[in-house]
């Protein structure tokens, strides 16, 4: 929304910081004009922004029970495995979900697919329409959804030359911001486990996860690789790479 973007630029924070600050203060960010906000509530809004900003800009550190998934590549995901995720979460009463990146595909925004392949790809409108339906389904099960950014989501930023942040996908998909957390990072922590969607990729299943475990001295749950594997790093940390639930890897 223009108001939140203008305020974000003014205070040098991401616009989702502004949205959450306004929601926390009870402001209607959808309809209020900037002049009204400045006139009536700007001093309090500044205070709330300062409180909310570190939460969204620093790595998330989560506690409790979470379902963890990644690499759906909508619309190529498996509906069968989506049902398994939902049903397992309901069985164990899990109301929190971590999406470890590459929820979307966005092949049309990829130079490789658009220039090097003759494979037909879906329009962005169609892909986002399918994603919206999927997200509404998730929202019926989970109270809190943390969405880490993968390389496919970042295609949105790259294509627009960073004029549109990948985290703006919450608005493109009409997601209720009170259910989602997306802070522009590709990792978060769940207790002492680093859940990450790294840029690096190799067919050696555990090599990237092992390097990350030794670098950050913690257990690693890695997305992006599309291989299911588990083991230990040289330093004795548990390392797990997750399998894609879309395309031919199901």
PDB file of C-alpha atoms in Angstrom:
ATOM      1  CA  UNK A   1       0.000   0.000   0.000  1.00  0.00           C
ATOM      2  CA  UNK A   2       1.379   3.453  -0.919  1.00  0.00           C
ATOM      3  CA  UNK A   3       1.108   4.843   2.616  1.00  0.00           C
ATOM      4  CA  UNK A   4       3.195   2.092   4.162  1.00  0.00           C
ATOM      5  CA  UNK A   5       5.791   2.296   1.379  1.00  0.00           C
ATOM      6  CA  UNK A   6       6.144   6.061   1.832  1.00  0.00           C
ATOM      7  CA  UNK A   7       6.567   5.699   5.580  1.00  0.00           C
ATOM      8  CA  UNK A   8       9.008   2.811   5.149  1.00  0.00           C
ATOM      9  CA  UNK A   9      11.209   4.955   2.928  1.00  0.00           C
ATOM     10  CA  UNK A  10      11.048   7.833   5.368  1.00  0.00           C
ATOM     11  CA  UNK A  11      12.090   5.735   8.373  1.00  0.00           C
ATOM     12  CA  UNK A  12      14.428   3.443   6.444  1.00  0.00           C
ATOM     13  CA  UNK A  13      12.648   0.212   7.379  1.00  0.00           C
ATOM     14  CA  UNK A  14      10.809  -2.415   5.348  1.00  0.00           C
ATOM     15  CA  UNK A  15       7.159  -1.610   4.682  1.00  0.00           C
ATOM     16  CA  UNK A  16       5.997  -4.759   6.541  1.00  0.00           C
ATOM     17  CA  UNK A  17       7.541  -3.141   9.637  1.00  0.00           C
ATOM     18  CA  UNK A  18       5.197  -0.197   9.095  1.00  0.00           C
ATOM     19  CA  UNK A  19       2.200  -2.490   8.587  1.00  0.00           C
ATOM     20  CA  UNK A  20       2.821  -4.427  11.791  1.00  0.00           C
ATOM     21  CA  UNK A  21       3.500  -1.235  13.713  1.00  0.00           C
ATOM     22  CA  UNK A  22       0.235   0.274  12.516  1.00  0.00           C
ATOM     23  CA  UNK A  23      -1.690  -2.901  13.300  1.00  0.00           C
ATOM     24  CA  UNK A  24      -0.194  -3.023  16.771  1.00  0.00           C
ATOM     25  CA  UNK A  25      -1.351   0.537  17.329  1.00  0.00           C
ATOM     26  CA  UNK A  26      -4.779  -0.150  15.843  1.00  0.00           C
ATOM     27  CA  UNK A  27      -4.409   1.928  12.685  1.00  0.00           C
ATOM     28  CA  UNK A  28      -6.149   1.066   9.425  1.00  0.00           C
ATOM     29  CA  UNK A  29      -3.184   0.891   7.041  1.00  0.00           C
ATOM     30  CA  UNK A  30      -5.444   0.160   4.062  1.00  0.00           C
ATOM     31  CA  UNK A  31      -7.362   3.425   3.995  1.00  0.00           C
ATOM     32  CA  UNK A  32      -5.646   6.052   6.104  1.00  0.00           C
ATOM     33  CA  UNK A  33      -3.752   8.774   4.287  1.00  0.00           C
ATOM     34  CA  UNK A  34      -0.227   9.764   5.275  1.00  0.00           C
ATOM     35  CA  UNK A  35      -1.273  13.267   6.393  1.00  0.00           C
ATOM     36  CA  UNK A  36      -3.866  11.850   8.792  1.00  0.00           C
ATOM     37  CA  UNK A  37      -1.302   9.472  10.253  1.00  0.00           C
ATOM     38  CA  UNK A  38       1.269  12.217  10.649  1.00  0.00           C
ATOM     39  CA  UNK A  39      -1.192  14.618  12.225  1.00  0.00           C
ATOM     40  CA  UNK A  40      -2.806  12.297  14.741  1.00  0.00           C
ATOM     41  CA  UNK A  41      -0.497   9.413  15.553  1.00  0.00           C
ATOM     42  CA  UNK A  42       2.973   9.862  14.114  1.00  0.00           C
ATOM     43  CA  UNK A  43       4.821  10.240  17.467  1.00  0.00           C
ATOM     44  CA  UNK A  44       3.326   6.981  18.730  1.00  0.00           C
ATOM     45  CA  UNK A  45       3.858   5.279  15.386  1.00  0.00           C
ATOM     46  CA  UNK A  46       7.560   6.173  15.503  1.00  0.00           C
ATOM     47  CA  UNK A  47       7.836   4.524  18.909  1.00  0.00           C
ATOM     48  CA  UNK A  48       6.087   1.355  17.754  1.00  0.00           C
ATOM     49  CA  UNK A  49       8.218   1.210  14.599  1.00  0.00           C
ATOM     50  CA  UNK A  50      11.359   1.279  16.726  1.00  0.00           C
ATOM     51  CA  UNK A  51       9.997  -1.611  18.787  1.00  0.00           C
ATOM     52  CA  UNK A  52       8.827  -3.730  15.855  1.00  0.00           C
ATOM     53  CA  UNK A  53      11.731  -3.147  13.446  1.00  0.00           C
ATOM     54  CA  UNK A  54      14.335  -5.365  15.206  1.00  0.00           C
ATOM     55  CA  UNK A  55      11.867  -8.255  15.235  1.00  0.00           C
ATOM     56  CA  UNK A  56      11.568  -8.169  11.452  1.00  0.00           C
ATOM     57  CA  UNK A  57      15.154  -7.318  10.520  1.00  0.00           C
ATOM     58  CA  UNK A  58      17.042  -9.685  12.854  1.00  0.00           C
ATOM     59  CA  UNK A  59      17.001 -13.468  12.381  1.00  0.00           C
ATOM     60  CA  UNK A  60      13.839 -15.018  13.724  1.00  0.00           C
ATOM     61  CA  UNK A  61      14.359 -17.192  16.785  1.00  0.00           C
ATOM     62  CA  UNK A  62      11.406 -19.486  17.307  1.00  0.00           C
ATOM     63  CA  UNK A  63      10.328 -21.801  20.086  1.00  0.00           C
ATOM     64  CA  UNK A  64       7.709 -24.489  20.427  1.00  0.00           C
ATOM     65  CA  UNK A  65       6.229 -26.971  17.971  1.00  0.00           C
ATOM     66  CA  UNK A  66       6.421 -26.179  14.259  1.00  0.00           C
ATOM     67  CA  UNK A  67       5.773 -28.088  11.070  1.00  0.00           C
ATOM     68  CA  UNK A  68       8.595 -27.470   8.595  1.00  0.00           C
ATOM     69  CA  UNK A  69       8.385 -27.722   4.817  1.00  0.00           C
ATOM     70  CA  UNK A  70      10.070 -26.218   1.767  1.00  0.00           C
ATOM     71  CA  UNK A  71      10.520 -26.267  -2.001  1.00  0.00           C
ATOM     72  CA  UNK A  72       6.916 -26.603  -3.092  1.00  0.00           C
ATOM     73  CA  UNK A  73       7.461 -24.743  -6.355  1.00  0.00           C
ATOM     74  CA  UNK A  74       3.779 -23.980  -6.774  1.00  0.00           C
ATOM     75  CA  UNK A  75       2.076 -24.950  -9.085  1.00  0.00           C
ATOM     76  CA  UNK A  76       4.215 -28.099  -9.512  1.00  0.00           C
ATOM     77  CA  UNK A  77       3.686 -29.312  -5.952  1.00  0.00           C
ATOM     78  CA  UNK A  78       2.115 -32.619  -4.945  1.00  0.00           C
ATOM     79  CA  UNK A  79      -1.403 -32.224  -3.559  1.00  0.00           C
ATOM     80  CA  UNK A  80      -1.020 -35.628  -1.939  1.00  0.00           C
ATOM     81  CA  UNK A  81       1.958 -34.483   0.117  1.00  0.00           C
ATOM     82  CA  UNK A  82       0.202 -31.234   0.980  1.00  0.00           C
ATOM     83  CA  UNK A  83      -2.629 -33.302   2.447  1.00  0.00           C
ATOM     84  CA  UNK A  84      -0.098 -35.373   4.407  1.00  0.00           C
ATOM     85  CA  UNK A  85       1.413 -32.189   5.844  1.00  0.00           C
ATOM     86  CA  UNK A  86      -1.985 -30.803   6.850  1.00  0.00           C
ATOM     87  CA  UNK A  87      -3.271 -34.065   8.308  1.00  0.00           C
ATOM     88  CA  UNK A  88      -0.071 -34.725  10.273  1.00  0.00           C
ATOM     89  CA  UNK A  89      -0.179 -31.209  11.720  1.00  0.00           C
ATOM     90  CA  UNK A  90      -3.809 -31.671  12.764  1.00  0.00           C
ATOM     91  CA  UNK A  91      -3.042 -35.072  14.290  1.00  0.00           C
ATOM     92  CA  UNK A  92      -0.362 -33.621  16.568  1.00  0.00           C
ATOM     93  CA  UNK A  93      -2.051 -30.265  17.163  1.00  0.00           C
ATOM     94  CA  UNK A  94       0.651 -28.235  15.414  1.00  0.00           C
ATOM     95  CA  UNK A  95      -0.568 -24.732  14.600  1.00  0.00           C
ATOM     96  CA  UNK A  96       2.711 -23.207  13.390  1.00  0.00           C
ATOM     97  CA  UNK A  97       4.353 -23.664   9.997  1.00  0.00           C
ATOM     98  CA  UNK A  98       7.793 -22.794   8.632  1.00  0.00           C
ATOM     99  CA  UNK A  99       8.092 -22.625   4.834  1.00  0.00           C
ATOM    100  CA  UNK A 100      11.789 -22.903   4.057  1.00  0.00           C
ATOM    101  CA  UNK A 101      11.788 -21.063   0.742  1.00  0.00           C
ATOM    102  CA  UNK A 102      10.830 -21.741  -2.890  1.00  0.00           C
ATOM    103  CA  UNK A 103       7.146 -21.922  -2.126  1.00  0.00           C
ATOM    104  CA  UNK A 104       6.621 -20.358  -5.544  1.00  0.00           C
ATOM    105  CA  UNK A 105       8.177 -21.250  -8.873  1.00  0.00           C
ATOM    106  CA  UNK A 106       8.019 -18.050 -10.970  1.00  0.00           C
ATOM    107  CA  UNK A 107       9.674 -19.711 -13.962  1.00  0.00           C
ATOM    108  CA  UNK A 108       8.427 -16.963 -16.232  1.00  0.00           C
ATOM    109  CA  UNK A 109      10.741 -14.570 -14.380  1.00  0.00           C
ATOM    110  CA  UNK A 110      13.743 -16.838 -14.868  1.00  0.00           C
ATOM    111  CA  UNK A 111      16.215 -15.985 -17.619  1.00  0.00           C
ATOM    112  CA  UNK A 112      17.056 -19.664 -18.015  1.00  0.00           C
ATOM    113  CA  UNK A 113      13.463 -20.744 -18.594  1.00  0.00           C
ATOM    114  CA  UNK A 114      12.445 -17.788 -20.713  1.00  0.00           C
ATOM    115  CA  UNK A 115      15.543 -17.730 -22.952  1.00  0.00           C
ATOM    116  CA  UNK A 116      17.056 -21.206 -22.935  1.00  0.00           C
ATOM    117  CA  UNK A 117      14.019 -23.480 -22.831  1.00  0.00           C
ATOM    118  CA  UNK A 118      11.146 -24.125 -25.179  1.00  0.00           C
ATOM    119  CA  UNK A 119       9.062 -25.479 -22.298  1.00  0.00           C
ATOM    120  CA  UNK A 120       5.790 -23.644 -21.888  1.00  0.00           C
ATOM    121  CA  UNK A 121       5.385 -21.928 -18.527  1.00  0.00           C
ATOM    122  CA  UNK A 122       2.328 -20.641 -16.729  1.00  0.00           C
ATOM    123  CA  UNK A 123       1.545 -16.946 -16.704  1.00  0.00           C
ATOM    124  CA  UNK A 124       2.347 -15.103 -13.483  1.00  0.00           C
ATOM    125  CA  UNK A 125      -1.365 -14.424 -12.963  1.00  0.00           C
ATOM    126  CA  UNK A 126      -2.193 -18.123 -13.202  1.00  0.00           C
ATOM    127  CA  UNK A 127       0.642 -19.138 -10.924  1.00  0.00           C
ATOM    128  CA  UNK A 128      -0.313 -16.561  -8.297  1.00  0.00           C
ATOM    129  CA  UNK A 129      -3.959 -17.624  -8.540  1.00  0.00           C
ATOM    130  CA  UNK A 130      -3.023 -21.218  -7.698  1.00  0.00           C
ATOM    131  CA  UNK A 131      -0.768 -19.965  -4.898  1.00  0.00           C
ATOM    132  CA  UNK A 132      -3.608 -17.895  -3.411  1.00  0.00           C
ATOM    133  CA  UNK A 133      -5.848 -20.948  -3.253  1.00  0.00           C
ATOM    134  CA  UNK A 134      -3.079 -22.946  -1.593  1.00  0.00           C
ATOM    135  CA  UNK A 135      -2.364 -20.227   0.953  1.00  0.00           C
ATOM    136  CA  UNK A 136      -6.033 -19.970   1.946  1.00  0.00           C
ATOM    137  CA  UNK A 137      -5.905 -23.721   2.605  1.00  0.00           C
ATOM    138  CA  UNK A 138      -2.854 -23.343   4.838  1.00  0.00           C
ATOM    139  CA  UNK A 139      -4.452 -20.471   6.728  1.00  0.00           C
ATOM    140  CA  UNK A 140      -7.305 -22.743   7.778  1.00  0.00           C
ATOM    141  CA  UNK A 141      -4.840 -24.999   9.631  1.00  0.00           C
ATOM    142  CA  UNK A 142      -2.038 -22.751  10.880  1.00  0.00           C
ATOM    143  CA  UNK A 143      -2.160 -19.703  13.144  1.00  0.00           C
ATOM    144  CA  UNK A 144       1.428 -18.634  12.409  1.00  0.00           C
ATOM    145  CA  UNK A 145       3.283 -19.083   9.137  1.00  0.00           C
ATOM    146  CA  UNK A 146       6.940 -18.118   8.769  1.00  0.00           C
ATOM    147  CA  UNK A 147       7.966 -17.820   5.119  1.00  0.00           C
ATOM    148  CA  UNK A 148      11.680 -17.813   4.384  1.00  0.00           C
ATOM    149  CA  UNK A 149      12.772 -16.534   0.998  1.00  0.00           C
ATOM    150  CA  UNK A 150      14.296 -18.927  -1.515  1.00  0.00           C
ATOM    151  CA  UNK A 151      16.044 -18.274  -4.803  1.00  0.00           C
ATOM    152  CA  UNK A 152      12.767 -18.629  -6.718  1.00  0.00           C
ATOM    153  CA  UNK A 153      11.040 -15.935  -4.648  1.00  0.00           C
ATOM    154  CA  UNK A 154      14.015 -13.663  -5.180  1.00  0.00           C
ATOM    155  CA  UNK A 155      13.394 -13.816  -8.938  1.00  0.00           C
ATOM    156  CA  UNK A 156      10.745 -11.182  -8.266  1.00  0.00           C
ATOM    157  CA  UNK A 157      13.352  -8.783  -6.911  1.00  0.00           C
ATOM    158  CA  UNK A 158      15.905  -9.575  -9.600  1.00  0.00           C
ATOM    159  CA  UNK A 159      13.439  -9.104 -12.458  1.00  0.00           C
ATOM    160  CA  UNK A 160      12.278  -5.732 -11.162  1.00  0.00           C
ATOM    161  CA  UNK A 161      15.869  -4.687 -10.402  1.00  0.00           C
ATOM    162  CA  UNK A 162      14.974  -4.657  -6.711  1.00  0.00           C
ATOM    163  CA  UNK A 163      12.134  -2.211  -7.308  1.00  0.00           C
ATOM    164  CA  UNK A 164       9.758  -4.745  -5.762  1.00  0.00           C
ATOM    165  CA  UNK A 165      10.959  -6.661  -2.737  1.00  0.00           C
ATOM    166  CA  UNK A 166      10.283 -10.380  -2.667  1.00  0.00           C
ATOM    167  CA  UNK A 167       8.655  -9.959   0.742  1.00  0.00           C
ATOM    168  CA  UNK A 168       5.868  -7.990  -0.966  1.00  0.00           C
ATOM    169  CA  UNK A 169       4.496 -11.343  -2.060  1.00  0.00           C
ATOM    170  CA  UNK A 170       2.280 -11.290   1.011  1.00  0.00           C
ATOM    171  CA  UNK A 171       0.330  -8.513  -0.649  1.00  0.00           C
ATOM    172  CA  UNK A 172       0.382 -10.099  -4.095  1.00  0.00           C
ATOM    173  CA  UNK A 173      -1.095 -13.265  -2.602  1.00  0.00           C
ATOM    174  CA  UNK A 174      -3.558 -11.331  -0.415  1.00  0.00           C
ATOM    175  CA  UNK A 175      -2.210 -12.991   2.725  1.00  0.00           C
ATOM    176  CA  UNK A 176      -3.433 -11.753   6.129  1.00  0.00           C
ATOM    177  CA  UNK A 177      -0.322 -10.185   7.601  1.00  0.00           C
ATOM    178  CA  UNK A 178      -1.321 -11.147  11.139  1.00  0.00           C
ATOM    179  CA  UNK A 179      -0.719 -14.817  10.243  1.00  0.00           C
ATOM    180  CA  UNK A 180       2.554 -14.448   8.338  1.00  0.00           C
ATOM    181  CA  UNK A 181       6.097 -13.436   9.103  1.00  0.00           C
ATOM    182  CA  UNK A 182       8.435 -12.728   6.216  1.00  0.00           C
ATOM    183  CA  UNK A 183      11.481 -10.585   6.895  1.00  0.00           C
ATOM    184  CA  UNK A 184      13.584 -10.891   3.769  1.00  0.00           C
ATOM    185  CA  UNK A 185      15.985 -13.472   5.137  1.00  0.00           C
ATOM    186  CA  UNK A 186      16.561 -17.027   3.947  1.00  0.00           C
ATOM    187  CA  UNK A 187      16.986 -18.568   7.386  1.00  0.00           C
ATOM    188  CA  UNK A 188      15.634 -18.626  10.921  1.00  0.00           C
ATOM    189  CA  UNK A 189      16.343 -20.502  14.142  1.00  0.00           C
ATOM    190  CA  UNK A 190      14.099 -23.006  15.871  1.00  0.00           C
ATOM    191  CA  UNK A 191      15.698 -23.480  19.269  1.00  0.00           C
ATOM    192  CA  UNK A 192      19.313 -24.417  18.318  1.00  0.00           C
ATOM    193  CA  UNK A 193      18.498 -25.514  14.750  1.00  0.00           C
ATOM    194  CA  UNK A 194      19.243 -23.200  11.834  1.00  0.00           C
ATOM    195  CA  UNK A 195      16.601 -23.680   9.132  1.00  0.00           C
ATOM    196  CA  UNK A 196      17.976 -22.284   5.920  1.00  0.00           C
ATOM    197  CA  UNK A 197      17.564 -21.974   2.166  1.00  0.00           C
ATOM    198  CA  UNK A 198      21.181 -21.355   1.115  1.00  0.00           C
ATOM    199  CA  UNK A 199      22.315 -19.932  -2.191  1.00  0.00           C
ATOM    200  CA  UNK A 200      24.850 -22.725  -2.628  1.00  0.00           C
ATOM    201  CA  UNK A 201      23.833 -25.957  -4.311  1.00  0.00           C
ATOM    202  CA  UNK A 202      25.649 -29.215  -4.950  1.00  0.00           C
ATOM    203  CA  UNK A 203      24.661 -32.777  -5.826  1.00  0.00           C
ATOM    204  CA  UNK A 204      26.756 -33.967  -2.902  1.00  0.00           C
ATOM    205  CA  UNK A 205      23.783 -34.223  -0.589  1.00  0.00           C
ATOM    206  CA  UNK A 206      25.212 -33.073   2.743  1.00  0.00           C
ATOM    207  CA  UNK A 207      28.218 -30.987   1.789  1.00  0.00           C
ATOM    208  CA  UNK A 208      26.487 -27.569   1.949  1.00  0.00           C
ATOM    209  CA  UNK A 209      24.693 -28.400   5.204  1.00  0.00           C
ATOM    210  CA  UNK A 210      27.938 -29.666   6.723  1.00  0.00           C
ATOM    211  CA  UNK A 211      29.783 -26.456   5.845  1.00  0.00           C
ATOM    212  CA  UNK A 212      26.985 -24.364   7.335  1.00  0.00           C
ATOM    213  CA  UNK A 213      26.946 -26.432  10.538  1.00  0.00           C
ATOM    214  CA  UNK A 214      30.671 -25.938  11.035  1.00  0.00           C
ATOM    215  CA  UNK A 215      30.473 -22.240  10.146  1.00  0.00           C
ATOM    216  CA  UNK A 216      27.611 -21.383  12.522  1.00  0.00           C
ATOM    217  CA  UNK A 217      28.241 -24.087  15.144  1.00  0.00           C
ATOM    218  CA  UNK A 218      24.693 -25.388  15.170  1.00  0.00           C
ATOM    219  CA  UNK A 219      22.414 -28.065  13.785  1.00  0.00           C
ATOM    220  CA  UNK A 220      21.239 -27.445  10.208  1.00  0.00           C
ATOM    221  CA  UNK A 221      17.983 -28.198   8.425  1.00  0.00           C
ATOM    222  CA  UNK A 222      18.635 -27.249   4.811  1.00  0.00           C
ATOM    223  CA  UNK A 223      16.205 -26.629   1.960  1.00  0.00           C
ATOM    224  CA  UNK A 224      17.041 -25.996  -1.732  1.00  0.00           C
ATOM    225  CA  UNK A 225      18.900 -29.237  -2.411  1.00  0.00           C
ATOM    226  CA  UNK A 226      15.811 -31.354  -3.248  1.00  0.00           C
ATOM    227  CA  UNK A 227      17.549 -34.378  -1.752  1.00  0.00           C
ATOM    228  CA  UNK A 228      16.445 -36.118   1.428  1.00  0.00           C
ATOM    229  CA  UNK A 229      19.452 -36.991   3.540  1.00  0.00           C
ATOM    230  CA  UNK A 230      20.660 -36.870   7.129  1.00  0.00           C
ATOM    231  CA  UNK A 231      23.968 -37.201   8.926  1.00  0.00           C
ATOM    232  CA  UNK A 232      26.508 -35.386  11.064  1.00  0.00           C
ATOM    233  CA  UNK A 233      28.974 -32.628  10.315  1.00  0.00           C
ATOM    234  CA  UNK A 234      32.666 -32.871  11.153  1.00  0.00           C
ATOM    235  CA  UNK A 235      31.909 -30.917  14.316  1.00  0.00           C
ATOM    236  CA  UNK A 236      29.248 -33.410  15.387  1.00  0.00           C
ATOM    237  CA  UNK A 237      26.181 -31.324  14.535  1.00  0.00           C
ATOM    238  CA  UNK A 238      23.066 -32.945  13.088  1.00  0.00           C
ATOM    239  CA  UNK A 239      22.487 -32.019   9.448  1.00  0.00           C
ATOM    240  CA  UNK A 240      19.358 -32.737   7.434  1.00  0.00           C
ATOM    241  CA  UNK A 241      18.505 -31.820   3.867  1.00  0.00           C
ATOM    242  CA  UNK A 242      14.826 -31.741   2.936  1.00  0.00           C
ATOM    243  CA  UNK A 243      13.176 -33.236  -0.113  1.00  0.00           C
ATOM    244  CA  UNK A 244      11.080 -31.234  -2.551  1.00  0.00           C
ATOM    245  CA  UNK A 245       7.355 -31.966  -2.473  1.00  0.00           C
ATOM    246  CA  UNK A 246       6.814 -30.967  -6.057  1.00  0.00           C
ATOM    247  CA  UNK A 247       7.773 -31.997  -9.571  1.00  0.00           C
ATOM    248  CA  UNK A 248       9.444 -35.348 -10.181  1.00  0.00           C
ATOM    249  CA  UNK A 249      11.007 -35.595  -6.741  1.00  0.00           C
ATOM    250  CA  UNK A 250       7.819 -36.730  -5.025  1.00  0.00           C
TER     251      UNK A 250
END
